Coordinates of C-alpha atoms in Angstrom, one line a residue:
Chain A
X1 CA 97.2 94.0 97.8
X2 CA 94.7 96.1 94.8
X3 CA 95.5 99.4 96.8
X4 CA 93.8 102.1 95.8
X5 CA 94.5 105.9 96.4
X6 CA 92.1 108.6 97.2
X7 CA 94.0 111.8 95.4
X8 CA 93.6 115.4 95.8
X9 CA 94.2 118.1 93.9
X10 CA 94.9 120.5 96.8
X11 CA 98.3 122.0 96.5
X12 CA 98.9 121.5 100.5
X13 CA 98.8 118.0 99.8
X14 CA 100.7 117.8 96.8
X15 CA 104.1 116.9 96.7
X16 CA 104.1 116.4 100.2
X17 CA 103.9 112.7 100.8
X18 CA 100.8 111.8 101.9
X19 CA 97.2 111.9 100.7
X20 CA 93.9 112.1 101.9
X21 CA 93.3 107.9 102.1
X22 CA 94.3 104.7 101.4
X23 CA 92.0 101.5 100.5
X24 CA 93.1 98.2 99.9
X25 CA 91.5 94.4 100.6
X26 CA 93.0 93.4 103.6
X27 CA 94.7 89.9 103.3
X28 CA 97.8 90.1 105.3
X29 CA 98.3 93.3 107.1
X30 CA 101.3 94.4 109.0
X31 CA 100.9 96.7 112.1
X32 CA 104.0 98.2 113.4
X33 CA 104.9 99.4 117.2
X34 CA 105.8 102.6 117.1
X35 CA 109.3 103.2 116.3
X36 CA 112.0 105.5 117.9
X37 CA 115.4 106.7 116.9
X38 CA 117.2 104.0 119.6
X39 CA 120.2 102.0 119.0
X40 CA 120.5 98.6 119.6
X41 CA 121.5 98.7 123.3
X42 CA 118.7 101.2 123.4
X43 CA 120.1 104.3 124.3
X44 CA 119.0 107.1 122.0
X45 CA 121.3 107.9 118.9
X46 CA 122.7 111.5 119.2
X47 CA 122.4 114.6 117.4
X48 CA 118.6 115.5 117.8
X49 CA 116.0 115.1 115.2
X50 CA 117.5 114.2 111.7
X51 CA 119.4 111.1 113.3
X52 CA 116.7 109.9 115.0
X53 CA 114.4 110.5 111.9
X54 CA 116.8 108.2 110.3
X55 CA 117.3 106.1 112.6
X56 CA 113.5 105.4 113.0
X57 CA 112.9 105.0 109.4
X58 CA 115.7 102.1 109.5
X59 CA 114.3 100.1 112.1
X60 CA 111.2 100.4 110.6
X61 CA 112.9 99.4 107.4
X62 CA 114.3 96.2 108.9
X63 CA 110.7 95.6 110.4
X64 CA 108.8 95.9 106.7
X65 CA 112.0 93.9 105.0
X66 CA 111.1 90.9 107.9
X67 CA 107.9 90.5 106.3
X68 CA 108.7 90.7 102.9
X69 CA 107.5 94.3 102.4
X70 CA 109.0 97.4 101.6
X71 CA 108.4 100.8 102.5
X72 CA 106.1 101.0 99.4
X73 CA 103.5 99.2 100.7
X74 CA 102.4 101.1 103.3
X75 CA 99.1 102.4 104.1
X76 CA 99.0 104.5 107.1
X77 CA 102.0 106.4 108.6
X78 CA 101.5 108.0 112.1
X79 CA 104.1 110.5 113.1
X80 CA 104.2 111.5 116.7
X81 CA 106.7 114.5 117.4
X82 CA 107.5 116.9 120.2
X83 CA 108.7 119.6 118.4
X84 CA 107.2 120.3 114.7
X85 CA 110.1 123.2 114.0
X86 CA 112.4 120.2 114.4
X87 CA 110.2 117.8 112.7
X88 CA 109.8 120.6 109.6
X89 CA 113.6 121.4 109.8
X90 CA 115.4 117.3 110.1
X91 CA 112.5 115.0 110.3
X92 CA 110.9 115.5 106.9
X93 CA 113.0 115.4 104.6
X94 CA 114.3 112.1 106.1
X95 CA 111.0 110.6 105.8
X96 CA 111.2 111.1 102.2
X97 CA 114.2 109.6 101.9
X98 CA 112.9 106.8 102.8
X99 CA 109.2 107.3 101.2
X100 CA 110.5 108.0 98.1
X101 CA 106.9 108.6 95.9
X102 CA 105.4 106.7 98.1
X103 CA 102.1 108.3 99.0
X104 CA 100.6 107.4 102.3
X105 CA 97.7 108.3 104.8
X106 CA 98.9 109.9 107.2
X107 CA 98.9 111.7 110.6
X108 CA 101.2 114.1 112.5
X109 CA 100.8 115.0 116.0
X110 CA 102.9 117.1 118.6
X111 CA 102.4 115.4 121.5
X112 CA 103.7 116.1 125.4
X113 CA 106.4 113.9 125.7
X114 CA 107.5 110.1 124.4
X115 CA 108.7 107.0 126.3
X116 CA 112.3 108.7 126.7
X117 CA 111.6 112.7 127.4
X118 CA 114.9 113.1 124.7
X119 CA 112.8 111.6 121.9
X120 CA 111.9 114.0 119.4
X121 CA 110.0 111.5 117.3
X122 CA 107.9 108.2 117.3
X123 CA 106.5 106.6 113.7
X124 CA 104.1 103.8 113.4
X125 CA 102.7 102.1 110.2
X126 CA 99.8 100.0 109.2
X127 CA 101.2 98.1 106.0
X128 CA 99.6 95.9 103.1
X129 CA 101.7 93.3 102.7
X130 CA 101.9 91.0 99.6
X131 CA 101.3 87.6 99.1
X132 CA 97.7 85.7 99.7
X133 CA 96.9 84.9 103.8
X134 CA 97.7 81.4 104.5
X135 CA 95.2 81.9 107.5
X136 CA 96.9 79.7 110.0
X137 CA 98.2 81.1 112.6
X138 CA 96.0 84.1 112.4
X139 CA 98.5 86.5 114.1
X140 CA 102.3 86.4 113.4
X141 CA 104.3 88.5 116.0
X142 CA 107.7 89.2 115.4
X143 CA 110.7 91.5 116.5
X144 CA 113.6 92.6 113.6
X145 CA 116.1 93.1 116.7
X146 CA 115.9 92.1 119.9
X147 CA 115.0 94.8 122.6
X148 CA 113.8 94.3 126.3
X149 CA 110.3 95.9 126.0
X150 CA 106.7 94.3 126.6
X151 CA 105.6 94.5 123.1
X152 CA 106.5 92.8 119.5
X153 CA 107.8 95.1 116.6
X154 CA 105.7 93.9 114.1
X155 CA 102.4 92.0 114.2
X156 CA 100.9 90.5 110.6
X157 CA 97.3 89.8 110.8
X158 CA 97.6 86.4 108.4
X159 CA 93.5 86.9 106.7
X160 CA 91.7 87.3 109.9
X161 CA 89.2 90.2 110.2
X162 CA 90.0 93.5 112.0
X163 CA 88.0 94.7 115.3
X164 CA 88.6 98.7 116.1
X165 CA 87.8 99.2 119.5
X166 CA 86.6 102.9 120.9
X167 CA 89.3 104.2 123.1
X168 CA 88.7 102.8 126.2
X169 CA 89.0 104.9 129.6
X170 CA 88.0 103.5 133.2
X171 CA 84.5 104.2 133.0
X172 CA 82.1 101.8 134.2
X173 CA 78.7 100.6 133.1
X174 CA 76.6 103.4 135.4
X175 CA 78.7 106.4 134.0
X176 CA 81.0 106.7 136.9
X177 CA 84.7 107.0 136.8
X178 CA 86.9 104.5 138.6
X179 CA 90.0 105.3 140.6
X180 CA 89.2 108.9 140.4
X181 CA 93.3 110.1 140.9
X182 CA 94.2 106.3 141.4
X183 CA 96.7 105.4 138.0
X184 CA 96.4 101.6 139.2
X185 CA 92.3 101.5 139.6
X186 CA 91.9 103.4 136.7
X187 CA 94.3 101.1 134.2
X188 CA 92.6 97.5 136.1
X189 CA 89.1 99.5 135.0
X190 CA 91.0 100.1 131.3
X191 CA 91.8 96.8 130.6
X192 CA 88.7 95.2 132.3
X193 CA 86.4 97.3 129.7
X194 CA 88.8 95.9 126.9
X195 CA 88.5 92.2 127.7
X196 CA 84.7 92.9 128.3
X197 CA 85.1 94.1 124.4
X198 CA 87.2 91.8 123.1
X199 CA 85.3 89.0 124.5
X200 CA 81.9 90.4 122.3
X201 CA 83.8 90.6 119.4
X202 CA 85.2 87.4 119.6
X203 CA 88.7 88.3 120.3
X204 CA 90.8 87.7 122.9
X205 CA 94.1 90.2 124.6
X206 CA 96.2 87.2 122.7
X207 CA 94.5 88.2 119.6
X208 CA 95.3 92.1 120.4
X209 CA 97.4 93.2 116.9
X210 CA 98.1 97.1 118.1
X211 CA 97.6 98.8 120.8
X212 CA 98.3 102.9 122.1
X213 CA 98.3 103.9 124.9
X214 CA 97.7 107.2 125.8
X215 CA 98.6 109.0 129.3
X216 CA 98.7 112.1 130.9
X217 CA 101.9 111.3 132.9
X218 CA 104.4 108.2 131.0
X219 CA 106.3 108.7 135.0
X220 CA 103.3 107.7 136.5
X221 CA 101.6 105.3 134.3
X222 CA 104.9 103.7 134.7
X223 CA 105.0 102.9 138.5
X224 CA 101.2 101.4 138.3
X225 CA 100.3 100.5 134.6
X226 CA 103.0 97.8 133.5
X227 CA 101.6 95.3 136.2
X228 CA 98.2 95.4 134.8
X229 CA 99.1 94.9 131.5
X230 CA 101.3 92.5 131.6
X231 CA 98.5 90.5 133.5
X232 CA 96.0 91.2 130.8
X233 CA 98.4 90.0 127.9
X234 CA 99.8 87.2 129.7
X235 CA 103.3 88.0 128.7
X236 CA 102.0 87.8 124.7
X237 CA 101.9 91.4 124.1
X238 CA 100.5 93.3 121.0
X239 CA 102.8 96.0 118.8
X240 CA 102.0 98.9 120.8
X241 CA 102.9 102.8 121.3
X242 CA 102.8 104.7 124.6
X243 CA 102.8 108.6 124.3
X244 CA 102.2 111.3 126.6
X245 CA 99.7 114.2 125.9
X246 CA 97.9 117.0 128.0
X247 CA 94.4 116.2 128.5
X248 CA 91.6 113.5 127.7
X249 CA 88.0 113.9 127.6
X250 CA 87.1 114.2 130.6
X251 CA 89.8 115.7 133.2
X252 CA 89.5 112.5 135.9
X253 CA 90.6 110.3 132.9
X254 CA 94.2 109.4 133.6
X255 CA 94.5 106.7 130.8
X256 CA 92.9 106.1 127.2
X257 CA 93.7 103.1 125.6
X258 CA 93.1 102.1 122.1
X259 CA 93.4 98.3 120.6
X260 CA 92.6 97.1 117.4
X261 CA 92.3 93.0 117.2
X262 CA 91.9 90.2 114.9
X263 CA 89.6 86.8 114.9
X264 CA 89.9 84.5 112.4
Chain B
X1 CA 77.1 96.9 105.6
X2 CA 80.8 95.7 105.3
X3 CA 81.3 95.6 108.9
X4 CA 79.1 94.8 112.5
X5 CA 79.1 97.0 115.4
X6 CA 80.4 95.3 118.5
X7 CA 78.5 96.0 122.2
X8 CA 78.4 94.5 125.3
X9 CA 76.4 96.1 128.7
X10 CA 79.4 95.3 130.6
X11 CA 81.2 98.3 129.0
X12 CA 79.4 100.9 127.7
X13 CA 80.5 104.5 126.2
X14 CA 80.4 107.6 127.7
X15 CA 78.8 109.1 125.1
X16 CA 76.8 108.3 121.8
X17 CA 79.6 106.3 120.1
X18 CA 80.1 102.6 119.1
X19 CA 82.3 100.8 121.7
X20 CA 83.9 98.7 118.9
X21 CA 83.3 97.6 115.4
X22 CA 84.2 94.4 113.0
X23 CA 85.1 94.5 109.4
X24 CA 83.1 91.5 107.8
X25 CA 84.5 92.3 104.5
X26 CA 85.0 95.3 101.5
X27 CA 87.8 97.2 101.2
X28 CA 89.9 98.8 104.8
X29 CA 90.1 102.7 103.9
X30 CA 92.5 104.2 105.9
X31 CA 91.8 108.4 106.2
X32 CA 94.5 110.7 106.8
X33 CA 94.2 113.1 109.6
X34 CA 91.7 115.3 108.3
X35 CA 92.2 119.4 109.1
X36 CA 90.0 122.5 108.3
X37 CA 91.3 123.2 104.9
X38 CA 89.4 124.3 101.7
X39 CA 90.1 122.9 98.6
X40 CA 92.5 125.6 97.8
X41 CA 94.3 124.6 101.1
X42 CA 93.6 127.7 103.3
X43 CA 92.5 127.2 106.4
X44 CA 88.5 127.9 108.0
X45 CA 87.9 129.3 110.6
X46 CA 90.8 130.2 112.0
X47 CA 90.4 130.5 115.7
X48 CA 86.7 129.6 115.1
X49 CA 86.8 125.8 116.7
X50 CA 83.3 125.2 115.6
X51 CA 83.7 126.3 112.0
X52 CA 87.3 124.2 112.0
X53 CA 85.0 121.2 113.0
X54 CA 82.4 121.6 110.7
X55 CA 84.9 122.1 107.9
X56 CA 87.3 119.2 108.7
X57 CA 83.9 116.9 109.1
X58 CA 83.2 117.9 105.8
X59 CA 86.7 117.1 104.7
X60 CA 86.0 113.3 106.1
X61 CA 83.4 113.1 104.1
X62 CA 84.8 114.2 101.3
X63 CA 87.6 111.3 101.4
X64 CA 85.2 108.9 102.0
X65 CA 82.8 109.9 99.2
X66 CA 86.1 109.9 96.9
X67 CA 86.6 106.3 98.1
X68 CA 83.0 105.3 97.5
X69 CA 81.8 105.3 100.9
X70 CA 79.9 108.3 103.3
X71 CA 79.9 108.8 106.8
X72 CA 78.2 105.7 107.4
X73 CA 81.3 103.7 106.3
X74 CA 83.3 104.7 109.1
X75 CA 84.4 102.6 112.0
X76 CA 86.1 104.3 113.9
X77 CA 87.4 107.8 114.3
X78 CA 90.0 109.4 116.4
X79 CA 89.1 113.4 117.1
X80 CA 92.6 115.2 118.1
X81 CA 92.2 119.0 119.7
X82 CA 94.1 121.0 121.5
X83 CA 92.3 122.4 124.4
X84 CA 89.4 120.4 126.1
X85 CA 88.1 123.7 126.1
X86 CA 86.8 123.1 122.5
X87 CA 85.1 120.1 123.5
X88 CA 81.8 121.6 123.9
X89 CA 82.3 123.0 120.4
X90 CA 83.3 119.8 118.6
X91 CA 80.9 117.7 119.9
X92 CA 78.1 120.0 118.8
X93 CA 79.4 120.2 115.1
X94 CA 80.0 116.2 115.3
X95 CA 76.3 115.9 116.5
X96 CA 75.3 118.3 113.3
X97 CA 77.3 116.1 110.6
X98 CA 76.6 112.4 112.2
X99 CA 73.3 111.1 112.0
X100 CA 72.1 108.9 115.1
X101 CA 75.1 106.8 116.8
X102 CA 79.6 107.4 116.2
X103 CA 81.6 105.2 114.7
X104 CA 83.8 103.7 117.2
X105 CA 85.8 106.9 118.5
X106 CA 88.4 108.5 120.5
X107 CA 89.6 112.0 121.9
X108 CA 92.5 112.7 122.2
X109 CA 93.9 116.6 123.4
X110 CA 97.5 116.8 122.2
X111 CA 100.0 119.9 122.6
X112 CA 99.8 121.2 118.7
X113 CA 99.0 119.5 115.3
X114 CA 101.0 120.6 112.4
X115 CA 100.2 124.1 111.9
X116 CA 99.5 126.0 115.2
X117 CA 96.3 127.4 113.5
X118 CA 95.0 124.1 113.5
X119 CA 92.8 123.4 116.3
X120 CA 91.0 119.9 115.7
X121 CA 92.0 116.7 113.4
X122 CA 90.1 114.0 112.5
X123 CA 91.1 110.5 111.4
X124 CA 89.4 107.5 110.7
X125 CA 88.8 103.9 109.3
X126 CA 86.3 102.5 107.2
X127 CA 85.1 100.2 105.5
X128 CA 83.9 100.4 101.7

């Protein structure tokens, strides 16, 4: 634990539930997938932003609870919304009910689309868990509720060293872009690059903790990406988030994937 | 340095940034997405992405220093912009602030940030 908060006196941060930074001595760190307002049967809760936000935080609460933690252990929150006015009116008050007085490091983004076009909010957390690491197993991957997706809702790093990869795109070592206009080829090249970097760091696809996939089209990604992804992870998936955005660093790039991994 | 830099000739960056970093000890610092606010909470450089980028990176530096680190403590940054046309100005400002190689880095163009006047937001993970 040993949480330290970087406080700010700026009026914009005071009273809004976040702060510039939070540092911890990482011992057991939980990364959640991006959670949304889905019901247990996979449908979205009805009623728009406020019910979706409430359901999102309820599900995050269950993931925290499974790991023996509460919202006061959250270090970092990343909130993706598709409509900022709706979030300010209906989402922010729900967040406050769950986070209470806890101030986290926080980033908020307005994106083009989430997994389901009707989704208005998705939230992922980094959490500093109580307790000493046992160091074995290195990772604890779990779901707080059953779902049909190729991901885990929570992954605990149990005393390992964290590895942060730059966002990977379909660039070859000579600087050229592999698979211009070709989703499948870009997916293959991105995972090839991730594989090389994990190996150089002493990690493997099985020790990837969290994955964020940024795509220009979720519909196109779903036709070509998941098969490549499943083969890469050999069905041993990290916590993950999939987001549609309008652009990446070069117009040729269709997908960018960043991962956090762990090594013993 | 409480982190190491991972590199391989098999996967090279498209610009001057690290491809991966590994925490080796010390404290793990998560930094909120920084925007071009000044100390009073006013937006610096409304409509001027270069000015916003400089203020944003200065704010990032301020958080790092308050946590006992500085820019070289950064393991990873993520830069969010709202228009790809703004990237050259952001890259120039970033190059002026960072001496030498950048941390591991991701660049994403989002639909917008949490206030319509913000043109850039940068978050980071550091070892301090």
